[in-house]
mmCIF file of C-alpha atoms in Angstrom:
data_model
loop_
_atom_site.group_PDB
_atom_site.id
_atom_site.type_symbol
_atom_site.label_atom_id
_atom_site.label_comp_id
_atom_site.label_asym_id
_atom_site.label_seq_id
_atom_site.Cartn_x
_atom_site.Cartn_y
_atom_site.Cartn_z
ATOM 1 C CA UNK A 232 68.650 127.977 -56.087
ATOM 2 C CA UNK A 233 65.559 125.888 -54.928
ATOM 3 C CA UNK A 234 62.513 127.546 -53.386
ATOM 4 C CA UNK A 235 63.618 125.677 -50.310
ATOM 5 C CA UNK A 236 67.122 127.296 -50.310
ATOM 6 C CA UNK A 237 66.016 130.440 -50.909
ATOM 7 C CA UNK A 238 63.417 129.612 -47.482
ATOM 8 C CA UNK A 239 66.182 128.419 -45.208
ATOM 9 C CA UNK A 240 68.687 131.133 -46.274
ATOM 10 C CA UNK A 241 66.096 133.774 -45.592
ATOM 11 C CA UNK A 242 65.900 132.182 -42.093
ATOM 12 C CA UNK A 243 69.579 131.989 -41.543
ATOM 13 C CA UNK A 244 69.804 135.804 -42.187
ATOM 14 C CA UNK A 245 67.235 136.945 -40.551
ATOM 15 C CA UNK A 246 68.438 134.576 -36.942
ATOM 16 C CA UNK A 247 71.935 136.281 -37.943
ATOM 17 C CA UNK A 248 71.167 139.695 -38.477
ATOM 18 C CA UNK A 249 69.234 139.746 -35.305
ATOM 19 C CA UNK A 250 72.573 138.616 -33.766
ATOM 20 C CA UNK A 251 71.840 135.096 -32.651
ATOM 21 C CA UNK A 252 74.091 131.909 -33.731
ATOM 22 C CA UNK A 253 72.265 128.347 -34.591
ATOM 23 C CA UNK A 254 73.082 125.130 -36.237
ATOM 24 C CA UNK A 255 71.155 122.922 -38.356
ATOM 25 C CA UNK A 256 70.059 119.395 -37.359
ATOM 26 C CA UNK A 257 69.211 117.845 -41.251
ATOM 27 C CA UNK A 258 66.767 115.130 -40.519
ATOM 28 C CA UNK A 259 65.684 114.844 -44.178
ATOM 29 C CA UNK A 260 66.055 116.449 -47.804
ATOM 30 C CA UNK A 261 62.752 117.917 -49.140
ATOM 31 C CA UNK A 262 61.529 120.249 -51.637
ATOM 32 C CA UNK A 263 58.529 122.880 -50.947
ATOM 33 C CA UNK A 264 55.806 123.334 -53.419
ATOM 34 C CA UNK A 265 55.318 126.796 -56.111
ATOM 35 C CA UNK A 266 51.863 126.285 -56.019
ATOM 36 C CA UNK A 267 50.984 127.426 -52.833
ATOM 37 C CA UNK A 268 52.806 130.189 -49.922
ATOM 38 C CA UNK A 269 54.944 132.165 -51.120
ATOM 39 C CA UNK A 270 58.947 133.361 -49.761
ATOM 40 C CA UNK A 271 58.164 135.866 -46.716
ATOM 41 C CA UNK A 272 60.213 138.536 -48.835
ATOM 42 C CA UNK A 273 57.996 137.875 -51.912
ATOM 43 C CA UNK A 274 54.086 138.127 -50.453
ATOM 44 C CA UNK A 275 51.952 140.678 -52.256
ATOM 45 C CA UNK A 276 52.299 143.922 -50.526
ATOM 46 C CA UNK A 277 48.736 144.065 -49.017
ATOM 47 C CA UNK A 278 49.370 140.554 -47.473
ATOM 48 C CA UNK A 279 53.162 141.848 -46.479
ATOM 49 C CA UNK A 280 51.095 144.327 -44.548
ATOM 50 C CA UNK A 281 48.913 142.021 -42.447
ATOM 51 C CA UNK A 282 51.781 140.137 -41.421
ATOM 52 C CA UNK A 283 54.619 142.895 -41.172
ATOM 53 C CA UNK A 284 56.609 144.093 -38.550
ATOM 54 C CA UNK A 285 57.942 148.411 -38.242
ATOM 55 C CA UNK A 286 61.341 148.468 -36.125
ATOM 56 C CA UNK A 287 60.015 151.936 -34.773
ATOM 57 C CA UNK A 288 61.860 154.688 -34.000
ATOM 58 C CA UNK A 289 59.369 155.831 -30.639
ATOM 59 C CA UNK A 290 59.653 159.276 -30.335
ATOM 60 C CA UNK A 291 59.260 160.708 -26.959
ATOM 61 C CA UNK A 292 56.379 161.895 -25.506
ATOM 62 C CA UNK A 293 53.649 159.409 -26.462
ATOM 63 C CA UNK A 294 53.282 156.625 -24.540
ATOM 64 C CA UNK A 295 53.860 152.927 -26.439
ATOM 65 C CA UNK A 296 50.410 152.772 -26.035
ATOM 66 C CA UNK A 297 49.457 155.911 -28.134
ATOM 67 C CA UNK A 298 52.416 155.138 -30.891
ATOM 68 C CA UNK A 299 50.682 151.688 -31.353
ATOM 69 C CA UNK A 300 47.014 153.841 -31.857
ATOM 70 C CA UNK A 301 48.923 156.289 -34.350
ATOM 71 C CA UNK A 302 50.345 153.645 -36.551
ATOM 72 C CA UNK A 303 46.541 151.567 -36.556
ATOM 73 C CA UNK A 304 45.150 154.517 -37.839
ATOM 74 C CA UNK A 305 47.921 154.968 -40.357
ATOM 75 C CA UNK A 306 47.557 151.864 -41.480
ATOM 76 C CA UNK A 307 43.712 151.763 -41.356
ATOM 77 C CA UNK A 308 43.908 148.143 -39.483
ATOM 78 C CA UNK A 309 41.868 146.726 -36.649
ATOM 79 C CA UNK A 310 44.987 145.398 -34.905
ATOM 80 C CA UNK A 311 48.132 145.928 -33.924
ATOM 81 C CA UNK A 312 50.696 145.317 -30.970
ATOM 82 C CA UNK A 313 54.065 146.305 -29.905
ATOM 83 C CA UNK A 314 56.789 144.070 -27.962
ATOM 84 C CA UNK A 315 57.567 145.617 -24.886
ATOM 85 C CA UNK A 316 56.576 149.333 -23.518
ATOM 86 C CA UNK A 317 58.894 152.297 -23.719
ATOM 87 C CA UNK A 318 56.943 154.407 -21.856
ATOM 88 C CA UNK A 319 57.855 158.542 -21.371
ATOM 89 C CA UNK A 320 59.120 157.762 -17.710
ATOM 90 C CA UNK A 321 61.114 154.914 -18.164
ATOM 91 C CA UNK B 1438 62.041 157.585 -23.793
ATOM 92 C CA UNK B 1439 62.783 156.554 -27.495
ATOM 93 C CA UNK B 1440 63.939 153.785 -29.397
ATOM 94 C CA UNK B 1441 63.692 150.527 -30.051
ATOM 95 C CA UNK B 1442 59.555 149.959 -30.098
ATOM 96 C CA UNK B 1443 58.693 146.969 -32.279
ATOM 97 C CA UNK B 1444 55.139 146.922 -33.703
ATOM 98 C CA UNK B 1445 53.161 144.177 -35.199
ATOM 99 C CA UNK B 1446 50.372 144.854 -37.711
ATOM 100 C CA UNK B 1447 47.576 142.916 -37.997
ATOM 101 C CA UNK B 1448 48.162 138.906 -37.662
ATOM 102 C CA UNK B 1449 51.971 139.786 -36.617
ATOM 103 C CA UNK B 1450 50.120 140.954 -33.136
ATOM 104 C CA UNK B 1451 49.574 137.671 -32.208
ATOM 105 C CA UNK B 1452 53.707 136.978 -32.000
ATOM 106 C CA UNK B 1453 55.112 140.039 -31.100
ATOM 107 C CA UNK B 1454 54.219 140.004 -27.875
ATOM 108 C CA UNK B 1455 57.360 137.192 -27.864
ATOM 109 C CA UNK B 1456 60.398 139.896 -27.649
ATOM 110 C CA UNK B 1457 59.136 141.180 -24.157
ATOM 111 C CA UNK B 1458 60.903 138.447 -22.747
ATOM 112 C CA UNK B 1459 63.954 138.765 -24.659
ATOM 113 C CA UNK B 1460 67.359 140.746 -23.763
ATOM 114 C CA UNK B 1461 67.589 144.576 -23.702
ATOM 115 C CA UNK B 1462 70.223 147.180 -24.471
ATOM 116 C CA UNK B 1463 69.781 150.897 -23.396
ATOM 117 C CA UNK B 1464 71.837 153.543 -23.931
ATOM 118 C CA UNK B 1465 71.146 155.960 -20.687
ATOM 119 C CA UNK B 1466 72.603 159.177 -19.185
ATOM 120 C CA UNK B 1467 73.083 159.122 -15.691
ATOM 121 C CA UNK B 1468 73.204 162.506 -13.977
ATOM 122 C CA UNK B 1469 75.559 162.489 -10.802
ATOM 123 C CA UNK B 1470 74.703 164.601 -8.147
ATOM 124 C CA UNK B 1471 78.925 165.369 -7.214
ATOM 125 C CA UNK B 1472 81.511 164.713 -9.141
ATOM 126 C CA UNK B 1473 83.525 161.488 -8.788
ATOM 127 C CA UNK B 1474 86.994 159.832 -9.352
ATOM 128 C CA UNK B 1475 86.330 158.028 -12.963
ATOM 129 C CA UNK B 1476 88.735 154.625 -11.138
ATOM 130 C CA UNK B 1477 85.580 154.799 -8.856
ATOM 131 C CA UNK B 1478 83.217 155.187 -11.551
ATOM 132 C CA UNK B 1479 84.482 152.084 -13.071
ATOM 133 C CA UNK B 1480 84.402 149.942 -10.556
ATOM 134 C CA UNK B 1481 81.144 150.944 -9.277
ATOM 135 C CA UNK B 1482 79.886 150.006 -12.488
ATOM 136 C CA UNK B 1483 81.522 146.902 -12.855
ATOM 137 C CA UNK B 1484 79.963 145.501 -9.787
ATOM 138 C CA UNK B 1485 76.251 145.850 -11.423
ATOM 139 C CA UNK B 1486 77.983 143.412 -13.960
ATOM 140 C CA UNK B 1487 76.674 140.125 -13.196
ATOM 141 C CA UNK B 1488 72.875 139.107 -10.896
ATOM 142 C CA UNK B 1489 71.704 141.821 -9.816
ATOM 143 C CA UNK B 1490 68.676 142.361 -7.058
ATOM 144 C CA UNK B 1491 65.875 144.915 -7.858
ATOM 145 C CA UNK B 1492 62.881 145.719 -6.385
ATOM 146 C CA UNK B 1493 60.369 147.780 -8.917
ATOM 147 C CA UNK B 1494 59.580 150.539 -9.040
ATOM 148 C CA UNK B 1495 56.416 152.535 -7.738
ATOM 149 C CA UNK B 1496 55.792 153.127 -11.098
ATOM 150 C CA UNK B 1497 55.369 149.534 -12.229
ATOM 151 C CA UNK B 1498 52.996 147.240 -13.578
ATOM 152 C CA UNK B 1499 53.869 144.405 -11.998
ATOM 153 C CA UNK B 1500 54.010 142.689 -7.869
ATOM 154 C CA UNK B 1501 56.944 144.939 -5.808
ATOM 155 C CA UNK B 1502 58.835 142.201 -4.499
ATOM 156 C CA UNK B 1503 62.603 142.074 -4.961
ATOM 157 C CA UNK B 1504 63.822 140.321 -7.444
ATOM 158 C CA UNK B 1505 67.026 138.983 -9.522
ATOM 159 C CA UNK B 1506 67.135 140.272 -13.336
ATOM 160 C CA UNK B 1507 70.970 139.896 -14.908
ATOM 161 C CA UNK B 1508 73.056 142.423 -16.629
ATOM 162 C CA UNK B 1509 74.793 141.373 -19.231
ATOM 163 C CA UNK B 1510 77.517 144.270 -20.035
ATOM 164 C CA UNK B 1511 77.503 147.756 -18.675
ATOM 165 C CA UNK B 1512 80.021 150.145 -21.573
ATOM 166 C CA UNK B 1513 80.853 153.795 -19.826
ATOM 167 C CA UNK B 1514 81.080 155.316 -23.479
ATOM 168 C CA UNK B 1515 81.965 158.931 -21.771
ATOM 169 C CA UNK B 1516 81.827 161.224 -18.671
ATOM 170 C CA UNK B 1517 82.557 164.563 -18.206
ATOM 171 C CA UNK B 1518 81.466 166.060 -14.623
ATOM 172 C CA UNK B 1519 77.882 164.908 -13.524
ATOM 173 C CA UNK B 1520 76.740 163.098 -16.688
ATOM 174 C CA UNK B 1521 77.738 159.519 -17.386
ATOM 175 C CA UNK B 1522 76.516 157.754 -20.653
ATOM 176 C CA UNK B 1523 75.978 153.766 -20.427
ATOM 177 C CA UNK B 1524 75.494 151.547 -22.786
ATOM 178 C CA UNK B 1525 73.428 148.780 -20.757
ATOM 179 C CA UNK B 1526 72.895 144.924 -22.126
ATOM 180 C CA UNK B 1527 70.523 143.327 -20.007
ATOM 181 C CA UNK B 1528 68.204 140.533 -19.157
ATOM 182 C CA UNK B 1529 64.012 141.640 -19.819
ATOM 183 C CA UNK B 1530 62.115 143.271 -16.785
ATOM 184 C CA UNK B 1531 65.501 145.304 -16.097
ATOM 185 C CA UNK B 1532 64.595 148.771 -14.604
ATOM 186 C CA UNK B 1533 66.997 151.186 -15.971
ATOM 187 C CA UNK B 1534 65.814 153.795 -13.802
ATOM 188 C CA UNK B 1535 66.746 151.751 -10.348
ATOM 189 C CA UNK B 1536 70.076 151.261 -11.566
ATOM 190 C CA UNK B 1537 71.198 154.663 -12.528
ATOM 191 C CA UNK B 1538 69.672 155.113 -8.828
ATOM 192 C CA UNK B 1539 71.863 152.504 -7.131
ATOM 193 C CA UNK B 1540 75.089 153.186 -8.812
ATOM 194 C CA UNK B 1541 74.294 156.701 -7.209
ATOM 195 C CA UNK B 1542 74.029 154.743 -3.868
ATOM 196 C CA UNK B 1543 77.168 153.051 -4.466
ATOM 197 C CA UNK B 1544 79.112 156.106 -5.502
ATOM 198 C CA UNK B 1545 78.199 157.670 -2.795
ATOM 199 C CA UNK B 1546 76.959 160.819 -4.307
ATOM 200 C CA UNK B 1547 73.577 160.157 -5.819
ATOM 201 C CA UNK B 1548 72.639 159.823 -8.689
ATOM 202 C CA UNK B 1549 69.441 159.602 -11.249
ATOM 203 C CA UNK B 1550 68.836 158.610 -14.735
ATOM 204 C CA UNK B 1551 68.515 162.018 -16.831
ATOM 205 C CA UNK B 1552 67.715 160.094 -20.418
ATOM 206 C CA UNK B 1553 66.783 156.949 -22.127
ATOM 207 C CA UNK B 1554 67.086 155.114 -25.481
ATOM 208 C CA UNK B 1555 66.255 151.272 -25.682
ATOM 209 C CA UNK B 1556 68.717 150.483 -28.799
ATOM 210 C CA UNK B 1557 67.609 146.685 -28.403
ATOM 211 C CA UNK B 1558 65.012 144.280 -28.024
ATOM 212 C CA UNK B 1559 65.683 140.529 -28.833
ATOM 213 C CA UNK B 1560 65.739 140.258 -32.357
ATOM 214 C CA UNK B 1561 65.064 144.145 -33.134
ATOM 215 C CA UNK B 1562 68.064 146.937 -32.891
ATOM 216 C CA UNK B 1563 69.277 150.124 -33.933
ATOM 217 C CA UNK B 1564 70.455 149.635 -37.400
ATOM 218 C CA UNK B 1565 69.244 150.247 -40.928
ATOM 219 C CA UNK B 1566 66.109 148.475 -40.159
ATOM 220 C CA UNK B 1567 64.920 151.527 -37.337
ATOM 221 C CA UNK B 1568 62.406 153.611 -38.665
ATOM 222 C CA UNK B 1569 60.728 156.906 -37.662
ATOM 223 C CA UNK B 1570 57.279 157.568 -37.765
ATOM 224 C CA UNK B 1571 57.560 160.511 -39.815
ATOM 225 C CA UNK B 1572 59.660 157.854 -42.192
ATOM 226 C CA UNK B 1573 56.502 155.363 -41.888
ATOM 227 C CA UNK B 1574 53.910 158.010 -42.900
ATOM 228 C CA UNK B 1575 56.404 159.028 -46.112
ATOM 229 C CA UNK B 1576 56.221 155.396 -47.208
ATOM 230 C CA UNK B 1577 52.282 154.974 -46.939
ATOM 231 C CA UNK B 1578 51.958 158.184 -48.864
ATOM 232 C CA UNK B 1579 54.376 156.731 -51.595
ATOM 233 C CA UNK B 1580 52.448 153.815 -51.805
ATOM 234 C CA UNK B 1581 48.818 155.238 -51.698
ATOM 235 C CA UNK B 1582 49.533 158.391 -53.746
ATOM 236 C CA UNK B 1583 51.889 157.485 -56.165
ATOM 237 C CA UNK B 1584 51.460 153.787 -56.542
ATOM 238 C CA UNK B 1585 55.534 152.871 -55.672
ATOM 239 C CA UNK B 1586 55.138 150.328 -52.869
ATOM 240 C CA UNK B 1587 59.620 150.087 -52.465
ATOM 241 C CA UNK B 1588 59.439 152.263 -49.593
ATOM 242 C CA UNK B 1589 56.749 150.356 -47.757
ATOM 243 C CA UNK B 1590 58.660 147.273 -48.577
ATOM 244 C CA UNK B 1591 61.715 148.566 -47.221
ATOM 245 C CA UNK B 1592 60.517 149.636 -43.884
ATOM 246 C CA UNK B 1593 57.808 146.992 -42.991
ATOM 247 C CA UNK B 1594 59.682 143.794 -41.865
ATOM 248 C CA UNK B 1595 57.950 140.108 -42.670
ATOM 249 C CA UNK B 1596 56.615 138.385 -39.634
ATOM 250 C CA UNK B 1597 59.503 136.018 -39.054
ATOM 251 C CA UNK B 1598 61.897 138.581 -37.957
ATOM 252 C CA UNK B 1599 59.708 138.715 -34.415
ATOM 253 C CA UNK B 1600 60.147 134.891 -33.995
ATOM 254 C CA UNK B 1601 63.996 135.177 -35.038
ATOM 255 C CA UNK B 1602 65.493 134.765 -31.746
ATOM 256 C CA UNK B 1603 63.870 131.294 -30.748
ATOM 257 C CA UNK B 1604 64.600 127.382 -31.841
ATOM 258 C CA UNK B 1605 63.614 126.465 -35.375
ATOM 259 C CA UNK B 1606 61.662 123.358 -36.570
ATOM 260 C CA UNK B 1607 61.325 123.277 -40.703
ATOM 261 C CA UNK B 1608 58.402 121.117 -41.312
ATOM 262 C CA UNK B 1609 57.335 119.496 -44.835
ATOM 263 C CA UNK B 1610 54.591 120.882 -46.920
ATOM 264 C CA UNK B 1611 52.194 118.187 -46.097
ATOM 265 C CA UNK B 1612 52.262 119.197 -42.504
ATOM 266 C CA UNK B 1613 51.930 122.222 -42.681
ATOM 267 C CA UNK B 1614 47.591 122.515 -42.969
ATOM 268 C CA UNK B 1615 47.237 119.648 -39.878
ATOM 269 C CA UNK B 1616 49.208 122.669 -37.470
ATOM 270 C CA UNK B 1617 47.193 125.157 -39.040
ATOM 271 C CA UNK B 1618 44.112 123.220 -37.634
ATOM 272 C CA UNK B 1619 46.057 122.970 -34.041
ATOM 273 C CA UNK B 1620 47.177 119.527 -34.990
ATOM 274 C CA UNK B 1621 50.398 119.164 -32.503
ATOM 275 C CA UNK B 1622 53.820 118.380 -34.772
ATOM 276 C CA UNK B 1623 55.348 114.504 -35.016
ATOM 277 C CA UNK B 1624 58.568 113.486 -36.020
ATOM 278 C CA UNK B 1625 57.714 112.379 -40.167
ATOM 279 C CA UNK B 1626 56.567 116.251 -40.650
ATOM 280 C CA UNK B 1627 60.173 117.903 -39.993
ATOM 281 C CA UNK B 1628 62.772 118.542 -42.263
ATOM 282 C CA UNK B 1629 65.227 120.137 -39.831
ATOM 283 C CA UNK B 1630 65.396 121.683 -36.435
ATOM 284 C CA UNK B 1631 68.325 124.273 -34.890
ATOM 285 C CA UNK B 1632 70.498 122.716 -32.612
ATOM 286 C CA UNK B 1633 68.974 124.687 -29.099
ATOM 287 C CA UNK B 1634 65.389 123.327 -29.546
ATOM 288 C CA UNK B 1635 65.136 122.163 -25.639
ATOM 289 C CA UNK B 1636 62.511 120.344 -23.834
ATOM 290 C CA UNK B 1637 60.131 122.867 -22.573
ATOM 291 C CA UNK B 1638 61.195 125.379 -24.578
ATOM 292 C CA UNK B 1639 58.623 127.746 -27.065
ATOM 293 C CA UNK B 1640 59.799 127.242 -30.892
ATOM 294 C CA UNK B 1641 58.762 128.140 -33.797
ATOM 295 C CA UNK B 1642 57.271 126.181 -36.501
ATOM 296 C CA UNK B 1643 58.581 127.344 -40.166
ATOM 297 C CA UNK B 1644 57.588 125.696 -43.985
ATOM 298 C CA UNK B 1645 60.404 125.618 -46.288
ATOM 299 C CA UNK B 1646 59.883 128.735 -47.729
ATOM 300 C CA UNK B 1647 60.357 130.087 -44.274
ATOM 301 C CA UNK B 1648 56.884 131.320 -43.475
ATOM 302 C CA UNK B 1649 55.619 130.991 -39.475
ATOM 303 C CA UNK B 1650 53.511 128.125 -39.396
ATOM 304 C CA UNK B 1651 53.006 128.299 -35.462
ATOM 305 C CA UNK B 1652 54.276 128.570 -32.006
ATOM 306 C CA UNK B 1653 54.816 125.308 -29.855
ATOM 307 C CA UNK B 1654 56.280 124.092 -27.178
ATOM 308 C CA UNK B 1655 58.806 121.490 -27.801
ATOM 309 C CA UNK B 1656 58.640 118.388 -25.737
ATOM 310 C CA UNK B 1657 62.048 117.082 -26.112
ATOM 311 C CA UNK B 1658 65.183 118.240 -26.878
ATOM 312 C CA UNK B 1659 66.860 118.802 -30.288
ATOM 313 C CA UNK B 1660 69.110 115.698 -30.121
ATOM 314 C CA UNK B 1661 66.443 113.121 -28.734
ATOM 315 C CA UNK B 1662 64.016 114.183 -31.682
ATOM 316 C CA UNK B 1663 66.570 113.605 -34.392
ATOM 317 C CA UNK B 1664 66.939 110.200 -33.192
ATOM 318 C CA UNK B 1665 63.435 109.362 -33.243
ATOM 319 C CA UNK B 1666 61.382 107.645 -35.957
ATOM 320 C CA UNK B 1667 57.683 109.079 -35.303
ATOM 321 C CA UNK B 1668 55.949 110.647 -32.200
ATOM 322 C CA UNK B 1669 54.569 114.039 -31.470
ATOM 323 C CA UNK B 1670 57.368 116.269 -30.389
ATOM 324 C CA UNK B 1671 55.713 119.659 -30.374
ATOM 325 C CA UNK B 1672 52.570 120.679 -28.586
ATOM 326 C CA UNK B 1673 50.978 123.602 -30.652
ATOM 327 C CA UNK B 1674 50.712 126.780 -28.925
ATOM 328 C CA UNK B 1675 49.930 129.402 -31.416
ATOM 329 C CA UNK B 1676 48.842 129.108 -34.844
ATOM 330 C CA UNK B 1677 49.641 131.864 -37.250
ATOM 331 C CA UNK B 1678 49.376 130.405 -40.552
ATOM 332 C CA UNK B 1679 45.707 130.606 -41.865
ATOM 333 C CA UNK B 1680 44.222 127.182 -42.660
ATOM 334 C CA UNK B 1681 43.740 126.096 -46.587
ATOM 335 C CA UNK B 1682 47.231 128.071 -47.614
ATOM 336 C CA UNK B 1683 49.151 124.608 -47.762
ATOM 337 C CA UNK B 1684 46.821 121.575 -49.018
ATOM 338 C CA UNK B 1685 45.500 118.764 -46.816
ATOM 339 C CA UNK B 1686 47.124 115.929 -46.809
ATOM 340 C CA UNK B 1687 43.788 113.672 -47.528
ATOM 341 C CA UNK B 1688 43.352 115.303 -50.811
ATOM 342 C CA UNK B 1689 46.551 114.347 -52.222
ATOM 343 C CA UNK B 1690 46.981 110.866 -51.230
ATOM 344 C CA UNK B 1691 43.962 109.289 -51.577
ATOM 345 C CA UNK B 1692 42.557 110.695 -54.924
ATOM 346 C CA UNK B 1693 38.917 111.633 -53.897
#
């Protein structure tokens, strides 16, 4: 399989695992470079870090806020961010 | 409450702020202040189905005016005297709290939300991909102590799956380093696009290998842009790809 294939099947499974349907519009063939980026699946782990995502789990109690703080430290990064508040009250 | 709490480290913080506006599903136990017929509780239930009007909350972060949010599907998964578990799909900004309070209202009885677990946000859900922190902090010590990165593999997600909900444009390698310098996107530079790229509409802008490029805001739709021989077709947003990943395009060409 191509380096491209391998790219647009990674993006068809991860737009169907997160349960949404879309079809391709092919406007024209190409091939993508070894030489530079690399498959999201296959970055160096320090680099698959920095751009990484944790489906959390938020346990009660904390606030979103105080999760997000928890998992910075953790990590030992400057930033992070979640999508969307779960807070203790609902 | 618990569940479903995406987090982005590091650069993924500039996107993942993207699946607030995307649909919910809660699984919530409604406490009933009298018993009622279960026909009723059905029906009652049913008629939430559909546009519903809300006004937020005290509580709330945002301007208390009334206002329509939709709910998708509403499951009664099982009741027993006062407690009623719900499985809720529903449009972003829902208040699940309101709800269990007007179904109450509706019953005639009362009624309040007694728990809470988000099991969905856009692109993110309860499956094998939900991690605890207690499982996160196992994983960094795996990594850091005993040099076996798997584990941190397994539960850290790439980027991508926070931008997996929205239209796709695939873009050629030689475009990619112009959009990493804001450069808006043209016609030549795309190699495909999903079918529900619409005018207006935020996509996202992929390489071939599938790495996030950018966010942008399409400016036609899907159809129009496959019939079109040049032209910019997506105003940049957001970039997330670092500059000087891809090459520039000057450097190949012209041989300097």
């Amino acid at each position: 399989m191509s380096l491209a294939e391998k790219g647009i099947k990674f993006i068809e499974k991860i737009t169907k695992n997160a349960g949404y349907n879309q079809e391709w519009i092919i406007l024209r063939d190409d091939e993508t470079s070894p030489e530079y980026g690399t498959l999201p699946y296959e970055r160096p782990i320090q680099e698959h870090i920095l751009n990484g995502v944790i489906n959390l789990d938020k346990p009660p109690g904390p606030t979103s806020h105080e999760v997000v703080a928890w998992i910075k430290k953790m990590f030992n990064i400057e930033r992070a961010g979640h999508g969307g508040t779960l807070e203790p009250h609902g | 409450m618990t569940g479903v709490l995406p987090v982005g480290l590091a650069n993924s913080t500039k996107v993942i702020g993207n699946v607030i506006h995307t649909m919910k599903e809660y699984v919530m136990v409604i406490q009933l202040h009298a018993p009622v017929d279960e026909d009723k509780l059905r029906k009652v239930i049913e008629y939430f189905v559909g546009k519903i009007y809300q006004r937020p909350p005290l509580r709330s972060s945002v301007k208390r005016v009334i206002r329509t949010r939709r709910i998708h599907y509403i499951e009664l998964i099982e009741n027993t005297e006062r407690y009623v578990l719900v499985r809720v799909g529903c449009e972003a900004g829902t208040y699940m709290r309101k709800l269990a309070h007007d179904i109450g209202l509706l019953l005639g009885v009362g009624a309040h939300m007694r728990e809470l677990r988000r099991t969905r946000t856009g692109p993110y859900k309860e499956d094998e991909t939900l991690v605890t922190m207690q499982e996160v902090s196992e994983a960094l010590y795996m990594w850091r102590e005993m040099h076996d990165e798997r584990y941190l593999r397994k539960i850290i997600l790439p980027v991508e799956t926070a931008i997996a909900h929205l239209p796709k444009i695939i873009i050629r390698d030689t475009a990619v380093d112009a959009i990493a310098h804001g450069a808006n996107l043209a016609v030549p530079g795309i190699v495909r696009l999903t079918n529900d790229v619409k005018k207006d509409s935020l996509v996202a802008i992929l390489t071939l290998k599938g790495e996030l490029v950018a966010l942008g805001k399409a400016l036609k739709n899907a159809e129009e842009i496959a019939g079109l021989k040049k032209g910019i077709v997506v105003k940049t947003k957001r970039v997330y790809i670092k500059p000087g990943i891809y090459p520039p395009v000057w450097k190949k060409g012209s041989g300097k």
